[in-house]
Coordinates of C-alpha atoms in Angstrom, one line a residue:
X150 CA -36.0 19.4 12.6
X151 CA -32.2 18.3 10.9
X152 CA -33.9 20.1 7.7
X153 CA -35.3 23.9 9.4
X154 CA -31.5 23.4 11.0
X155 CA -30.6 22.9 7.3
X156 CA -32.5 26.0 5.9
X157 CA -31.1 27.9 8.7
X158 CA -27.9 27.4 8.2
X159 CA -27.9 28.1 4.0
X160 CA -29.8 31.8 5.0
X161 CA -27.1 32.7 7.7
X162 CA -24.1 31.8 5.6
X163 CA -26.1 33.3 2.1
X164 CA -26.0 36.7 4.4
X165 CA -23.0 36.1 5.3
X166 CA -21.8 36.1 1.6
X167 CA -24.8 38.7 0.0
X168 CA -23.9 41.1 3.3
X169 CA -21.4 41.1 5.9
X170 CA -22.3 41.8 9.8
X171 CA -19.4 43.8 9.6
X172 CA -18.0 46.1 7.1
X173 CA -14.5 45.0 8.2
X174 CA -16.2 41.2 8.0
X175 CA -14.3 38.9 5.5
X176 CA -16.5 35.9 4.7
X177 CA -14.8 33.4 2.0
X178 CA -17.3 30.6 1.0
X179 CA -16.8 27.1 -1.3
X180 CA -17.7 24.0 -0.9
X181 CA -17.5 20.1 -2.2
X182 CA -18.6 17.2 -3.8
X183 CA -17.6 13.7 -4.1
X184 CA -19.2 10.6 -6.0
X185 CA -17.7 7.2 -5.2
X186 CA -18.8 4.3 -6.7
X187 CA -17.6 1.0 -5.4
X188 CA -17.8 -3.0 -5.7
X189 CA -16.6 -6.2 -5.6
X190 CA -17.2 -9.7 -6.2
X191 CA -16.2 -13.2 -4.6
X192 CA -15.9 -10.9 -0.9
X193 CA -16.2 -14.2 0.8
X194 CA -13.9 -15.6 -1.3
X195 CA -15.3 -19.0 -1.7
X196 CA -16.3 -20.0 -5.6
X197 CA -19.3 -21.7 -4.8
X198 CA -21.0 -19.0 -3.8
X199 CA -22.4 -15.9 -6.1
X200 CA -22.1 -12.3 -3.8
X201 CA -21.3 -9.8 -6.1
X202 CA -22.6 -5.9 -5.4
X203 CA -22.1 -2.1 -6.0
X204 CA -23.2 0.8 -4.3
X205 CA -22.5 4.6 -4.1
X206 CA -21.1 7.1 -1.5
X207 CA -21.8 10.9 -1.6
X208 CA -20.5 13.6 -0.2
X209 CA -21.6 17.5 0.0
X210 CA -20.9 20.2 1.5
X211 CA -21.4 24.0 1.4
X212 CA -19.3 26.0 3.7
X213 CA -18.5 29.6 5.3
X214 CA -15.6 30.9 7.1
X215 CA -15.8 34.4 8.7
X216 CA -12.9 36.5 9.4
X217 CA -13.7 39.5 11.8
X218 CA -10.2 40.4 12.1
X219 CA -8.2 40.9 15.1
X220 CA -7.1 36.8 14.6
X221 CA -11.0 35.8 15.7
X222 CA -12.9 33.9 12.7
X223 CA -15.8 31.5 12.5
X224 CA -16.7 28.7 10.2
X225 CA -19.3 26.3 9.3
X226 CA -20.2 23.4 6.9
X227 CA -23.0 21.7 6.1
X228 CA -24.0 19.0 4.0
X229 CA -25.1 15.3 4.4
X230 CA -22.4 11.6 2.9
X231 CA -23.3 8.1 3.1
X232 CA -25.1 5.2 1.2
X233 CA -27.3 7.2 -1.7
X234 CA -30.0 5.4 -3.8
X235 CA -33.6 6.4 -1.9
X236 CA -36.0 6.0 -4.9
X237 CA -37.9 8.9 -6.0
X238 CA -41.6 7.8 -5.6
X239 CA -41.6 5.6 -2.6
X240 CA -39.0 7.6 -0.6
X241 CA -36.5 5.1 0.9
X242 CA -34.4 2.4 -0.7
X243 CA -35.0 -1.3 -0.7
X244 CA -34.6 -2.2 2.9
X245 CA -36.9 0.4 3.6
X246 CA -34.2 2.7 4.6
X247 CA -33.5 6.8 3.3
X248 CA -30.9 8.6 2.0
X249 CA -28.5 10.6 4.3
X250 CA -29.9 13.5 5.7
X251 CA -28.4 16.9 5.8
X252 CA -26.8 18.1 9.1
X253 CA -24.2 19.9 10.8
X254 CA -20.0 18.6 9.3
X255 CA -18.7 21.4 11.3
X256 CA -19.1 24.9 13.4
X257 CA -16.4 26.1 15.4
X258 CA -14.9 29.5 16.4
X259 CA -11.0 29.8 16.2
X260 CA -8.6 32.8 17.8
X261 CA -5.3 33.2 16.7
X262 CA -2.9 35.6 18.5
X263 CA -4.9 34.8 21.7
X264 CA -4.0 37.7 24.1
X265 CA -0.7 38.6 21.4
X266 CA 0.7 35.6 22.7
X267 CA 1.2 32.6 20.2
X268 CA -1.3 30.9 20.8
X269 CA -4.2 29.2 20.1
X270 CA -8.0 28.1 20.0
X271 CA -10.5 26.4 18.1
X272 CA -13.3 25.3 19.9
X273 CA -16.9 23.9 18.0
X274 CA -16.6 20.4 16.0
X275 CA -14.1 20.0 14.1
X276 CA -12.2 17.8 11.6
X277 CA -9.2 16.0 13.0
X278 CA -6.1 13.8 11.6
X279 CA -2.9 13.2 12.7
X280 CA -0.3 11.5 10.7
X281 CA -2.1 8.1 8.9
X282 CA -4.9 7.8 11.8
X283 CA -3.4 5.9 13.4
X284 CA -3.9 6.9 16.4
X285 CA -6.6 9.7 15.5
X286 CA -8.9 10.9 12.5
X287 CA -12.2 11.8 12.7
X288 CA -12.7 9.9 9.3
X289 CA -12.8 12.8 7.3
X290 CA -16.7 13.7 7.0
X291 CA -18.1 15.0 11.1
X292 CA -15.8 16.2 12.6
X293 CA -15.4 15.5 16.6
X294 CA -16.7 17.8 19.5
X295 CA -13.8 19.5 21.1
X296 CA -11.6 22.5 22.0
X297 CA -8.5 22.7 20.8
X298 CA -5.5 24.6 21.6
X299 CA -2.5 25.9 19.6
X300 CA 0.6 27.2 21.0
X301 CA 3.7 27.6 18.7
X302 CA 7.2 29.2 18.6
X303 CA 9.4 29.0 15.8
X304 CA 10.2 25.5 14.4
X305 CA 7.9 24.1 17.6
X306 CA 4.5 23.8 18.1
X307 CA 2.1 21.7 20.4
X308 CA -1.7 20.8 20.2
X309 CA -3.3 20.4 23.1
X310 CA -6.8 18.6 22.6
X311 CA -9.8 17.9 24.6
X312 CA -12.6 15.9 22.3
X313 CA -16.0 14.4 23.4
X314 CA -15.7 11.6 21.4
X315 CA -19.3 10.3 22.3
X316 CA -22.3 11.7 24.3
X317 CA -23.7 9.6 27.2
X318 CA -27.1 11.3 29.2
X319 CA -26.9 14.9 28.4
X320 CA -29.7 16.9 27.4
X321 CA -32.3 14.4 28.6
X322 CA -30.8 14.6 32.0
X323 CA -31.7 17.7 32.6
X324 CA -34.2 17.2 35.6
X325 CA -34.7 13.6 35.4
X326 CA -33.3 13.6 38.7
X327 CA -31.6 10.5 38.6
X328 CA -29.1 9.5 40.6
X329 CA -26.7 7.5 38.2
X330 CA -25.8 9.1 34.4
X331 CA -23.9 7.6 31.7
X332 CA -20.5 8.4 31.8
X333 CA -19.1 10.5 28.2
X334 CA -16.4 9.1 26.2
X335 CA -13.5 11.8 26.3
X336 CA -9.9 11.6 24.4
X337 CA -7.3 14.0 26.3
X338 CA -4.5 14.2 23.9
X339 CA -0.8 16.7 23.0
X340 CA 0.9 17.0 19.9
X341 CA 3.7 18.4 19.3
X342 CA 5.7 19.3 16.4
X343 CA 9.6 19.9 16.0
X344 CA 9.9 20.9 12.3
X345 CA 13.0 21.7 10.6
X346 CA 11.6 22.2 7.1
X347 CA 11.0 19.8 4.8
X348 CA 14.3 18.0 5.9
X349 CA 13.0 16.5 9.2
X350 CA 10.4 16.8 11.3
X351 CA 9.4 15.2 14.6
X352 CA 6.1 14.4 16.2
X353 CA 5.5 12.9 19.4
X354 CA 2.4 12.5 21.4
X355 CA 0.4 11.2 24.0
X356 CA -3.4 10.1 23.8
X357 CA -5.7 8.6 26.6
X358 CA -9.3 7.7 26.7
X359 CA -11.5 7.2 29.4
X360 CA -14.8 6.0 30.4
X361 CA -15.9 4.7 33.4
X362 CA -18.8 2.6 33.8
X363 CA -20.3 0.9 36.6
X364 CA -17.8 -1.4 38.0
X365 CA -15.4 -0.2 34.9
X366 CA -12.9 2.3 34.5
X367 CA -11.5 1.9 31.3
X368 CA -8.8 4.5 30.6
X369 CA -6.6 3.2 27.0
X370 CA -3.7 5.3 26.4
X371 CA -1.8 5.7 23.3
X372 CA 1.9 7.1 23.8
X373 CA 4.6 7.4 20.6
X374 CA 6.2 10.0 18.0
X375 CA 6.4 9.8 14.2
X376 CA 9.4 11.6 12.1
X377 CA 9.7 12.3 8.7
X378 CA 13.4 12.8 7.1
X379 CA 14.0 13.8 3.6
X380 CA 17.5 14.6 3.7
X381 CA 17.2 14.7 -0.7
X382 CA 14.2 16.4 -2.4
X383 CA 13.4 13.8 -4.3
X384 CA 13.2 10.8 -0.8
X385 CA 11.2 10.9 1.8
X386 CA 11.4 8.2 4.9
X387 CA 8.8 7.9 7.2
X388 CA 8.7 6.4 10.5
X389 CA 6.0 6.1 13.7
X390 CA 6.2 4.4 17.1
X391 CA 2.6 3.5 19.0
X392 CA 2.0 1.7 21.9
X393 CA -0.7 1.2 24.3
X394 CA -0.8 1.6 28.4
X395 CA -3.3 2.3 30.7
X396 CA -6.1 -0.4 31.5
X397 CA -9.6 -1.8 32.3
X398 CA -10.2 -1.3 35.8
X399 CA -13.1 -3.5 37.2
X400 CA -13.9 -3.4 40.6
X401 CA -13.4 -7.2 40.6
X402 CA -12.3 -9.6 38.8
X403 CA -8.5 -9.6 36.8
X404 CA -8.1 -5.8 35.1
X405 CA -7.1 -5.7 31.9
X406 CA -3.7 -4.1 31.0
X407 CA -3.5 -2.1 27.6
X408 CA 0.0 -3.2 24.9
X409 CA -1.2 -2.7 21.8
X410 CA 1.4 -1.8 18.7
X411 CA 1.9 -0.2 15.9
X412 CA 4.5 0.9 13.7
X413 CA 4.8 2.8 10.2
X414 CA 8.0 2.5 7.8
X415 CA 7.5 4.2 4.5
X416 CA 10.4 5.3 2.0
X417 CA 8.6 7.3 -1.2
X418 CA 10.9 8.2 -4.3
X419 CA 10.9 11.2 -7.4
X420 CA 13.4 9.6 -9.7
X421 CA 14.6 13.2 -10.7
X422 CA 13.8 14.5 -14.5
X423 CA 11.7 11.5 -14.8
X424 CA 8.0 11.6 -14.3
X425 CA 8.3 8.6 -11.9
X426 CA 8.3 7.6 -8.7
X427 CA 8.2 4.2 -6.1
X428 CA 8.2 3.6 -2.8
X429 CA 7.1 0.4 -0.1
X430 CA 5.7 0.8 3.3
X431 CA 5.5 -2.0 6.3
X432 CA 2.8 -1.7 8.3
X433 CA 2.4 -3.1 11.3
X434 CA -0.7 -3.6 14.2
X435 CA -0.1 -6.1 16.5
X436 CA -2.9 -8.8 17.9
X437 CA -4.3 -10.3 21.2
X438 CA -1.9 -13.2 22.1
X439 CA -4.8 -15.7 23.9
X440 CA -2.0 -17.1 25.9
X441 CA -1.9 -14.0 28.3
X442 CA -5.1 -12.9 30.3
X443 CA -3.8 -9.8 32.4
X444 CA -2.8 -8.5 29.0
X445 CA -4.8 -7.1 25.4
X446 CA -2.3 -6.7 23.5
X447 CA -4.1 -5.7 20.5
X448 CA -3.8 -2.6 19.0
X449 CA -6.4 -0.2 18.3
X450 CA -7.2 3.5 17.2
X451 CA -8.5 6.2 19.6
X452 CA -11.2 6.9 17.7
X453 CA -11.8 2.8 16.7
X454 CA -11.1 5.1 13.1
X455 CA -10.6 5.2 9.7
X456 CA -6.9 4.6 8.6
X457 CA -5.4 6.6 5.5
X458 CA -2.4 4.9 4.4
X459 CA -2.1 8.5 2.7
X460 CA -4.8 8.6 0.9
X461 CA -2.5 7.1 -1.8
X462 CA -6.2 6.0 -3.9
X463 CA -8.1 9.3 -2.5
X464 CA -9.5 6.7 0.0
X465 CA -8.5 5.8 3.3
X466 CA -7.1 2.4 3.2
X467 CA -4.8 -0.1 1.6
X468 CA -5.6 -2.1 -1.2
X469 CA -9.5 -1.8 -2.5
X470 CA -9.8 -4.9 -2.9
X471 CA -9.1 -5.4 0.9
X472 CA -11.0 -2.2 1.4
X473 CA -13.9 -3.7 0.5
X474 CA -13.7 -6.5 3.5
X475 CA -13.5 -3.8 5.6
X476 CA -17.1 -2.2 7.6
X477 CA -18.5 -0.1 5.7
X478 CA -15.1 0.2 3.6
X479 CA -13.9 2.5 6.1
X480 CA -10.7 0.3 6.9
X481 CA -11.1 1.2 10.8
X482 CA -8.9 0.3 13.3
X483 CA -11.5 -1.2 15.6
X484 CA -11.3 -4.7 17.4
X485 CA -14.9 -4.7 15.5
X486 CA -12.9 -5.2 12.1
X487 CA -10.9 -8.4 11.8
X488 CA -8.8 -7.1 8.3
X489 CA -7.8 -4.2 10.1
X490 CA -6.9 -5.7 13.6
X491 CA -3.8 -8.0 14.4
X492 CA -2.8 -7.6 11.0
X493 CA 1.0 -7.2 8.9
X494 CA 1.0 -5.1 5.8
X495 CA 3.8 -5.0 2.9
X496 CA 3.6 -2.5 0.4
X497 CA 5.8 -1.8 -2.7
X498 CA 4.4 0.6 -5.6
X499 CA 5.9 1.7 -8.8
X500 CA 3.9 5.5 -10.0
X501 CA 3.7 7.3 -13.2
X502 CA 2.5 11.0 -13.1
X503 CA 2.7 13.2 -16.6
X504 CA 0.7 16.0 -16.8
X505 CA -3.3 15.5 -15.6
X506 CA -2.8 11.8 -15.4
X507 CA -1.1 9.6 -12.3
X508 CA -1.4 6.3 -12.5
X509 CA 0.3 3.4 -9.4
X510 CA 0.9 0.1 -9.5
X511 CA 1.1 -1.5 -5.8
X512 CA 1.3 -5.6 -4.3
X513 CA 0.2 -5.9 -0.8
X514 CA 1.5 -8.7 1.5
X515 CA -1.6 -9.3 4.1
X516 CA -0.4 -11.6 7.2
X517 CA -1.8 -11.3 10.7
X518 CA 0.4 -9.9 13.7
X519 CA 0.2 -13.0 16.2
X520 CA -1.2 -16.7 15.5
X521 CA -1.6 -19.2 17.8
X522 CA 2.1 -21.9 17.7
X523 CA 1.9 -23.7 14.5
X524 CA -1.2 -21.7 12.9
X525 CA -0.6 -19.9 9.7
X526 CA 0.3 -16.0 8.8
X527 CA 0.0 -15.2 5.5
X528 CA -3.6 -13.9 4.7
X529 CA -2.8 -13.2 0.9
X530 CA -1.7 -11.1 -1.7
X531 CA -2.9 -8.0 -3.4
X532 CA -2.3 -6.8 -6.9
X533 CA -4.2 -3.0 -7.4
X534 CA -4.2 -0.3 -9.6
X535 CA -5.0 3.7 -9.1
X536 CA -5.7 5.5 -12.0
X537 CA -6.5 9.7 -11.6
X538 CA -7.0 11.8 -14.4
X539 CA -7.1 16.2 -13.3
X540 CA -10.3 17.1 -16.6
X541 CA -9.0 20.3 -17.5
X542 CA -7.6 21.1 -14.0
X543 CA -10.8 21.8 -13.1
X544 CA -13.0 17.6 -11.8
X545 CA -11.0 15.0 -11.1
X546 CA -12.6 11.7 -12.0
X547 CA -10.8 8.4 -10.9
X548 CA -11.3 4.8 -10.5
X549 CA -9.4 1.7 -8.1
X550 CA -9.3 -1.7 -8.6
X551 CA -7.6 -4.9 -6.5
X552 CA -7.1 -8.9 -6.6
X553 CA -6.7 -10.5 -3.5
X554 CA -5.5 -14.1 -3.7
X555 CA -6.3 -15.3 0.2
X556 CA -3.8 -17.3 1.6
X557 CA -3.7 -20.5 3.8
X558 CA -5.1 -18.3 6.9
X559 CA -7.5 -16.5 5.5
X560 CA -8.9 -19.6 4.1
X561 CA -8.8 -21.7 7.5
X562 CA -10.1 -18.7 9.2
X563 CA -13.3 -19.0 6.1
X564 CA -13.5 -22.4 6.2
X565 CA -12.5 -22.6 2.5
X566 CA -10.5 -25.8 0.9
X567 CA -7.9 -25.1 -1.4
X568 CA -10.2 -25.9 -4.1
X569 CA -13.5 -24.1 -2.7
X570 CA -11.5 -20.7 -2.5
X571 CA -11.3 -18.4 -5.3
X572 CA -10.0 -14.9 -5.3
X573 CA -11.5 -11.5 -4.6
X574 CA -12.1 -8.6 -7.3
X575 CA -13.0 -4.9 -5.6
X576 CA -12.5 -1.0 -5.9
X577 CA -13.9 2.5 -6.9
X578 CA -14.7 4.8 -9.6
X579 CA -15.4 8.4 -7.8
X580 CA -15.5 12.1 -9.0
X581 CA -14.7 14.5 -6.9
X582 CA -15.1 18.5 -7.5
X583 CA -14.6 21.5 -5.0
X584 CA -14.5 25.4 -4.9

């Protein structure tokens, strides 16, 4: 069925391109391809074991935007993404799996200036990213099914969101006559922005995730604000603070209050009249205090999604070696991702750019945010480099590599002695082209 759907989408896109439905309809189309080959050596930090690997992750899509006039638009993107490596004859990978299939990545309708008011509405499946993704990011591949209304007047705008993060029940329950239907995972959000050009932007926000199961109502909330300040044209300071609220409300037993916190402080600057940049950052995702029973102090994102850190290396996450310790290499801020939760990060960087080439050197210090009394916090230090070249301004190629030296906390969590522990090398090379 997915192959049939893809063929139909290609036919529809082609029809729009060749012959618009109406004379006044304007159709623009494009696509995106990128390929990343990830690699690592000594992911377990143990010099007595041999663990190294590499794999290729690819994305390819075609998309079309139809502008019908009057502020009415429709967009569709068809493609696939993920790990590739299927044998062309066997038809599977070594583990029996297949390459990713083509599907609908985005599909939505949008109306601008609804009833001639400063309101726009978008409904369907679409990409979503706020800030660096500390609260919400779809990952950049598949969009999120939802509804967004944007109210804007001058320097002030407000996004109102309703997202279906995950369906439960649904079409299979139609006609089933079941008396108990599983609850969906939904997200409500409001994200405001006040902007004074490049000098100042302020974005307060609130989100609430909802999931009601038998005997439990789980309603975590996120309340925060993000601010960007650029007092001079060569430096930018970004601050963001988020605190969690809400609770897990059990019909029987002790309720759990969400009290996680996130903090970002980031400074970036360019030296005037020189191709040199520098900066630093502090990022904190709080950890759960094991001495409390009624509170959960661990911070996690609403969609348990990747943290972009500005996509500084053309991929989410912190250092490239650290990335290779996160689930699937996506750097998701989630309880199931131990090297992205209960985490403090200190970063410093120096960059150089000239013509179509740029390179950035980074230092990362990783530590636990919360540990029991008397325990060590340091997870270690990483030195990293990212280089990027735009060939004739037409296609982008690059590479990132990091070298992570484990700290006492990392050794303790992995059960390693100083004699057994060794460093982790990790990174990737990539090529990307949009059209």
